[in-house]
Structures are given as structure tokens and as C-alpha cells.
XYZ file of C-alpha atoms in Angstrom:
388
model
C 9.286 -70.958 80.947
C 9.188 -71.605 77.601
C 7.418 -75.382 78.204
C 8.873 -76.435 74.288
C 11.961 -75.420 74.653
C 12.431 -77.554 78.123
C 10.578 -80.309 77.191
C 12.450 -80.750 73.431
C 15.961 -79.865 75.399
C 15.383 -83.181 77.487
C 14.261 -85.553 74.752
C 17.614 -84.605 72.939
C 19.303 -85.141 76.653
C 17.255 -88.441 77.191
C 17.948 -89.772 73.230
C 21.871 -89.140 73.860
C 21.529 -90.922 77.455
C 19.266 -93.979 75.689
C 21.701 -94.348 72.628
C 24.802 -94.620 75.462
C 22.939 -97.522 77.488
C 22.387 -99.052 73.927
C 25.632 -99.559 73.239
C 26.546 -101.944 75.803
C 23.637 -104.583 75.275
C 24.750 -106.707 72.284
C 28.243 -106.298 74.041
C 28.017 -107.176 77.630
C 28.528 -110.964 77.480
C 31.167 -111.072 75.036
C 33.362 -108.633 76.717
C 32.304 -110.331 80.139
C 33.960 -113.240 79.389
C 36.892 -112.575 79.275
C 36.771 -112.322 82.980
C 34.724 -115.567 83.755
C 31.500 -114.282 82.677
C 29.016 -117.089 82.038
C 25.644 -117.544 80.945
C 24.523 -117.959 84.621
C 26.609 -115.053 85.837
C 24.958 -112.894 83.094
C 21.720 -113.368 84.535
C 22.892 -112.578 87.741
C 24.601 -109.496 86.379
C 21.668 -108.057 84.418
C 19.765 -108.803 88.075
C 22.251 -106.906 90.055
C 21.427 -103.281 87.941
C 17.601 -104.025 87.902
C 18.101 -104.809 91.881
C 19.954 -101.544 92.533
C 17.410 -99.341 90.638
C 14.352 -100.988 92.331
C 16.167 -99.217 95.854
C 17.466 -96.362 94.781
C 15.378 -94.855 91.948
C 12.608 -94.135 94.536
C 15.029 -92.413 96.676
C 16.361 -90.146 94.306
C 13.194 -89.007 93.012
C 11.989 -88.498 96.841
C 14.918 -86.099 96.496
C 14.420 -84.601 93.245
C 11.067 -83.223 94.951
C 13.110 -81.866 98.004
C 16.109 -80.517 96.025
C 14.921 -80.132 92.450
C 14.715 -82.254 89.661
C 17.583 -80.505 87.450
C 20.238 -81.138 90.443
C 19.206 -84.912 90.294
C 18.981 -85.622 86.936
C 22.594 -84.408 86.527
C 24.019 -86.409 89.414
C 22.626 -89.473 87.853
C 23.986 -88.804 84.338
C 27.117 -88.302 85.725
C 26.785 -91.298 87.881
C 26.179 -92.973 85.001
C 28.654 -91.766 83.060
C 31.351 -93.127 85.579
C 29.569 -96.717 85.338
C 29.681 -96.904 81.788
C 33.912 -95.757 81.975
C 34.431 -98.108 84.996
C 32.850 -101.154 82.783
C 35.356 -100.342 80.130
C 38.157 -100.384 82.627
C 36.849 -103.528 84.432
C 39.899 -105.950 85.286
C 37.376 -108.305 86.710
C 34.039 -109.640 87.291
C 33.894 -107.698 90.672
C 33.858 -104.946 88.944
C 31.671 -105.694 86.384
C 29.466 -106.409 88.868
C 30.491 -102.606 90.761
C 29.668 -101.215 87.638
C 26.348 -101.845 86.833
C 25.295 -101.505 90.646
C 27.130 -97.898 90.278
C 24.733 -97.424 87.164
C 21.851 -98.948 89.064
C 21.908 -96.625 91.952
C 22.301 -93.531 89.614
C 19.956 -94.960 87.254
C 17.072 -92.340 88.488
C 17.470 -90.370 85.300
C 14.211 -91.923 84.090
C 12.044 -91.126 86.788
C 13.609 -87.809 87.129
C 13.023 -87.021 83.314
C 9.228 -88.471 83.781
C 8.704 -86.075 86.899
C 9.666 -82.927 85.182
C 7.336 -84.080 82.211
C 4.835 -83.930 84.700
C 5.981 -80.810 86.721
C 5.331 -78.896 82.756
C 2.267 -80.258 81.280
C -1.370 -80.718 82.215
C -3.587 -83.098 82.336
C -4.767 -82.383 78.855
C -1.165 -82.707 76.913
C 0.500 -85.125 79.534
C -0.245 -88.269 77.489
C 1.573 -86.220 74.229
C 4.332 -85.505 76.219
C 5.111 -88.980 77.919
C 4.516 -90.413 74.473
C 7.310 -87.971 73.100
C 9.584 -88.603 76.194
C 9.076 -92.204 75.592
C 9.931 -92.059 71.946
C 13.534 -90.352 72.917
C 14.570 -93.209 74.625
C 13.086 -95.858 72.674
C 14.937 -93.828 69.827
C 18.168 -94.187 71.772
C 17.898 -98.452 72.655
C 17.194 -98.400 68.899
C 20.200 -96.586 67.355
C 22.726 -97.789 70.286
C 23.222 -101.570 69.652
C 23.720 -100.827 66.089
C 25.995 -98.165 66.918
C 27.725 -100.434 69.810
C 28.114 -103.198 67.335
C 30.170 -101.004 64.681
C 32.179 -99.298 67.193
C 33.138 -102.709 68.588
C 35.087 -103.212 65.503
C 37.746 -100.383 66.835
C 38.339 -102.322 70.244
C 35.495 -104.356 72.350
C 35.802 -101.614 75.252
C 35.566 -98.366 72.803
C 31.730 -98.266 72.834
C 31.835 -98.430 76.769
C 33.981 -95.178 76.315
C 31.579 -93.570 73.957
C 28.751 -94.265 76.157
C 30.636 -92.570 79.203
C 30.825 -90.228 76.798
C 27.631 -89.906 75.809
C 26.040 -89.382 79.203
C 28.947 -87.020 80.740
C 27.430 -84.716 77.350
C 24.120 -85.381 78.516
C 24.712 -84.039 82.642
C 26.758 -81.401 80.716
C 23.698 -80.108 78.127
C 21.592 -80.962 81.278
C 23.824 -78.431 83.525
C 23.939 -75.537 80.992
C 20.699 -75.559 78.997
C 17.911 -77.412 81.412
C 15.593 -75.255 83.684
C 14.506 -76.216 86.727
C 10.709 -77.671 86.999
C 9.617 -78.085 90.348
C 10.231 -74.799 92.339
C 6.882 -74.412 93.636
C 6.713 -77.817 95.000
C 9.888 -78.057 96.952
C 8.813 -75.971 100.247
C 5.943 -79.083 101.044
C 8.423 -82.065 99.917
C 11.119 -81.223 101.996
C 8.561 -81.727 105.343
C 8.310 -85.196 104.514
C 10.451 -88.056 104.663
C 11.003 -91.323 102.045
C 10.532 -94.965 103.848
C 10.878 -98.072 101.992
C 7.496 -98.649 103.573
C 5.939 -96.850 100.255
C 6.968 -99.267 97.896
C 3.974 -101.383 99.847
C 1.701 -98.789 100.368
C 1.603 -97.142 97.023
C 0.397 -100.800 95.478
C -2.977 -100.058 98.301
C -3.850 -96.868 96.715
C -6.478 -96.649 94.242
C -5.665 -96.016 90.724
C -2.039 -95.813 91.225
C -1.761 -99.068 92.665
C -3.453 -100.440 90.487
C -1.385 -98.617 87.731
C 1.784 -99.239 89.185
C 1.173 -103.196 89.191
C -0.507 -103.282 85.591
C 2.679 -102.017 84.479
C 5.188 -104.167 86.313
C 2.923 -107.326 84.901
C 3.400 -105.578 81.390
C 6.855 -104.852 81.517
C 7.436 -108.594 82.625
C 5.718 -109.877 79.916
C 7.438 -107.889 77.702
C 10.667 -109.337 78.590
C 9.440 -112.621 78.887
C 8.741 -112.461 75.227
C 11.648 -110.547 74.368
C 13.860 -113.590 75.397
C 11.383 -116.107 73.649
C 11.810 -113.899 70.611
C 15.889 -114.342 70.477
C 15.440 -117.884 71.565
C 13.058 -118.481 68.610
C 14.514 -116.011 66.092
C 17.829 -117.958 66.288
C 16.306 -121.742 67.052
C 13.363 -121.766 65.145
C 13.821 -119.403 62.255
C 17.501 -119.841 61.927
C 18.246 -115.726 61.550
C 21.268 -114.952 61.901
C 22.517 -112.104 64.395
C 22.764 -109.331 62.314
C 19.397 -110.162 61.182
C 17.807 -110.380 64.559
C 19.155 -106.730 65.279
C 17.174 -105.625 62.598
C 14.256 -107.488 63.585
C 14.471 -105.945 67.374
C 15.232 -102.196 65.602
C 11.726 -103.060 64.082
C 10.277 -103.779 66.871
C 11.467 -100.777 68.508
C 10.351 -98.552 65.488
C 6.736 -99.922 65.687
C 6.397 -98.880 69.375
C 8.050 -95.032 68.784
C 5.629 -94.836 65.751
C 2.534 -95.506 67.968
C 3.523 -93.075 70.623
C 3.546 -90.351 68.162
C 0.836 -90.959 66.808
C -0.569 -90.419 71.140
C -1.959 -86.868 69.694
C -4.518 -88.269 67.666
C -5.048 -91.130 69.709
C -6.643 -88.970 72.465
C -8.550 -87.092 69.845
C -10.564 -90.144 68.926
C -10.182 -91.880 72.673
C -9.838 -89.443 75.330
C -9.985 -91.922 78.379
C -6.599 -92.951 78.850
C -7.518 -96.026 80.924
C -10.072 -97.122 77.749
C -6.480 -96.867 75.427
C -4.652 -98.692 77.932
C -7.307 -101.360 78.027
C -7.975 -101.990 74.212
C -4.003 -101.777 73.882
C -3.598 -104.783 75.746
C -6.620 -106.425 74.193
C -4.854 -105.994 71.298
C -1.581 -107.014 72.698
C -2.942 -110.438 74.044
C -4.217 -110.998 71.055
C -0.717 -110.590 68.926
C 0.957 -112.477 71.651
C -1.021 -116.052 71.392
C -0.999 -115.468 67.800
C 2.934 -114.855 67.597
C 2.977 -118.188 70.150
C 0.967 -120.105 67.441
C 3.091 -118.769 64.374
C 5.332 -121.258 62.376
C 6.881 -119.272 59.546
C 8.685 -115.833 60.001
C 5.700 -114.174 58.421
C 3.031 -114.656 60.902
C 5.139 -114.149 63.330
C 6.394 -110.839 62.485
C 3.063 -109.777 61.761
C 2.096 -110.715 65.585
C 5.187 -109.273 66.351
C 5.064 -106.036 64.868
C 1.091 -105.494 66.395
C 2.296 -106.326 69.623
C 5.203 -103.895 69.161
C 2.869 -101.227 67.596
C 0.228 -101.170 71.157
C 2.744 -101.608 73.525
C 4.343 -98.724 73.030
C 1.101 -97.355 74.136
C 1.364 -98.844 78.068
C 4.003 -96.435 79.179
C 2.697 -92.892 78.128
C -0.908 -94.058 79.332
C 0.500 -95.556 82.807
C 2.551 -92.685 83.310
C 0.206 -90.032 82.551
C -2.771 -91.883 84.906
C -0.042 -92.020 88.214
C 0.908 -88.345 87.392
C -2.999 -87.166 87.581
C -3.065 -88.663 90.243
C -0.030 -88.312 92.332
C 0.186 -85.683 95.049
C 1.895 -82.803 93.699
C 4.974 -82.606 96.424
C 5.408 -86.593 95.938
C 5.778 -86.882 91.904
C 9.102 -87.594 91.781
C 9.348 -89.512 94.550
C 5.763 -91.615 92.975
C 7.351 -91.528 89.323
C 10.409 -93.608 91.273
C 8.532 -96.365 92.954
C 6.827 -96.795 89.721
C 9.867 -97.005 88.001
C 11.321 -99.771 90.694
C 8.275 -101.968 89.444
C 9.367 -101.522 86.381
C 13.266 -102.404 86.963
C 11.663 -105.527 88.928
C 9.899 -106.317 85.986
C 12.578 -106.193 83.617
C 14.541 -108.626 85.706
C 11.572 -111.301 86.391
C 11.037 -111.208 82.825
C 13.760 -113.178 81.647
C 14.542 -115.332 84.478
C 10.884 -116.609 84.580
C 11.108 -116.884 80.547
C 14.344 -119.369 80.639
C 12.433 -121.359 82.245
C 9.853 -121.304 80.091
C 12.375 -121.772 77.341
C 13.101 -124.810 78.205
C 9.715 -126.098 77.837
C 9.850 -124.999 74.358
C 10.520 -122.638 72.147
C 6.802 -121.171 71.675
C 6.398 -121.561 76.068
C 7.827 -118.037 76.611
C 4.894 -116.495 73.982
C 2.001 -118.475 76.235
C 3.422 -117.117 79.457
C 3.994 -113.488 78.448
C 0.028 -114.186 76.837
C -0.527 -115.195 80.078
C 0.739 -112.071 81.931
C -0.585 -109.876 79.835
C -4.191 -111.364 80.377
C -3.798 -110.677 84.033
C -2.620 -107.358 83.181
C -5.981 -107.192 81.412
C -8.241 -107.780 84.490
C -6.072 -105.088 86.337
C -6.697 -102.480 83.292
C -10.620 -103.502 83.226
C -10.137 -102.745 87.513
C -8.168 -99.199 86.702
C -11.093 -98.193 84.458
C -13.581 -98.797 87.305
C -11.310 -96.876 89.854
C -10.968 -93.783 87.230
C -14.451 -93.358 86.367
C -16.027 -92.016 89.742
C -12.861 -89.253 89.441
């Protein structure tokens, strides 16, 4: 198997799929208002996807261990395409929730793609490959919202159907061009059955448990920051929606640039836990700095530095988790990790709303507190990795 060919096909598929998801982000609220969606129910709509993904992703990962990554990836992409189309055809609030829950249930494409990267990489180049995969998703999330805004000029539902078409295209490309990466491990995996007890048990495992919980904390902190970012840019800095969108795109691009620099970083610092420890410390300082910023230039510097070093989070954590997972359960473990990421994405906005009610700066201090706890977990992770 030509590893590079499979990897680049997978990266292309991930860009297409994440673009489709990104197209929906700026339009969900304005589109849903015609069906009675409110600011409060928007939070529930967002959470419904994350909760569904929390329960479905580890199951999909375990099934990919048993029946192959390619099959499960194609099923997930087809499910996502169907959910986007259903969202565009929605005639009621119930259909909107149904579409988002369906997308959450079939939203295991990220963890399956991560498991494929684990299959095709060695310990030495794993963080590099995860960085490339993260850059692919990040690029799609940056391009998608801008494309969605432009397409909405032709009709509010047009971006949803284009998103469905992109996910369908990704599914067809995967079906035709991707090669299975899990042939050798499937016989052993078929002897094991997934139980939801694993969602708790995994937190007790040395290294993996610490890495998963650290990822949950840092994801929650990021989504707390994103809510604070939107409210601060709008209410304090008086930026227009277009300016906020460009600012957000710049934040995403900084993370992509850092992920592309991972091979160089690994040449200087070989230990992934040390890279994670340093990047988390810098993110903590940048977040506190952003909270104290009173004008746009220092705020942009703080957010830019945070976005830059936050880009190292997922590649390092995913590589650490993959290095310490059983070969026959790598899809399941990646799925469990993604489950906790999805819950962080739901918890972050919920608690950020409470912080925003205190002050425009409170969300950044709350995010800083979460990053501080994550930093403590990183030191524990470093100690756990050292003996091995």
C-alpha cells in the first residue's frame, strides 16, 4: 500500500467534508428562526448534535475495528450528506433537531479518519500525519463559513444542499479511491464487544486517560473562548459580522500553520508530552493576556498566539493516545476520545454564557482556569509517559 497516496486522498476527503459542515455554522440561527428557533433553543440544537455524537462515535470506532475503516467512513459520510439535505428540507423545528441528531449519530468520520492515520503511520511520523489531518479539517472549517455566506445570497437553503453534495462527493471518492487500512487487526477485534462502560474505564488508564481528559478540558476552554470572542468583538470592539468572520478565519489559519510546522517542531523536541506541556503553558498566558486586553491590537495578539499554539493540541494528544492503544481497539479509543471532545464542544458554550453574563472578559478568565487545570494534567501525563 502506498501510504502517502492513501493519506492525501483521506486529507482531500476531510477538506471536502469539513467544508460542508463549515457552511452551516453561520446560517443555522437565521435559517431556524422561521421555524421558531430562539437563542435558547439554538443552544439545545447545538447540544443535540454533540450528545448524539458522544454516544455514537465510540460505537462507530469499535465497528471500524471489526469491519474496516473504509466501510464505516463511507457510511458516516453518506449519513452526513443525508442530514444536511434533511436540514435544507426542514419544515419544522422537529425536523431541524432530527437532522442534527442524525448528523451526530453518523458523525464518526473524524475518529475513523484518525484511526486510519494510526493504521498507516509509525510512532515516529504519527504526530506529523495527525497534524496534516488536523490542517485538512481546519482548512475546511475556515473556507466553509465564508462559502456558506456567499451561497446564501442565492437562497437560504442553497448552502445546506451544497454541503450535502460535498459530503456525498467525499463518500463516493472514499468508496472508489480509499484503500482499507485495517485488514490485519480485524479478526482480533471481532472477538471484542463494545460497552459504554468503556467511556468511564478509559479515564482510569494511565497515559490514555490523562490524554483524553486533557483534551476534554482544552476543547471546553476553546469553546468557552469562542463565545467570549464573539461577544467581546461585537459588544466591546464594535466589529461588524464580516469583520468578526475574518477575525475568526485568521484564528483558524494560525492553527493550521502551526500544524504544518509539526515535523520541524518534532526535530527540536521529540517528546510529544513536552510539546503539549509547553504549548498549553503558552496558551494559558495568551488567554489571560486576551482577557486583560482593552483594544483590538493587544486582543488580536493574544488570540493569535493562543490560536497558533492551540493548533498543537489535537495532533500531540491523538499521537499519544494512538501510541498507547491496543492495535485491535484503536478505532474504539479514538471514538471515545472524540466523544469527550464533542461533550467539551457542548459544555463550553453553556458555561461561557454564564460567564458572559458576569462581564465581557469573564469568558477568557474561565477559559484560562480550564487551561490551567489542563496544564496540571499535562504534567501528570509527562510523568506517566516517562517510564514507558
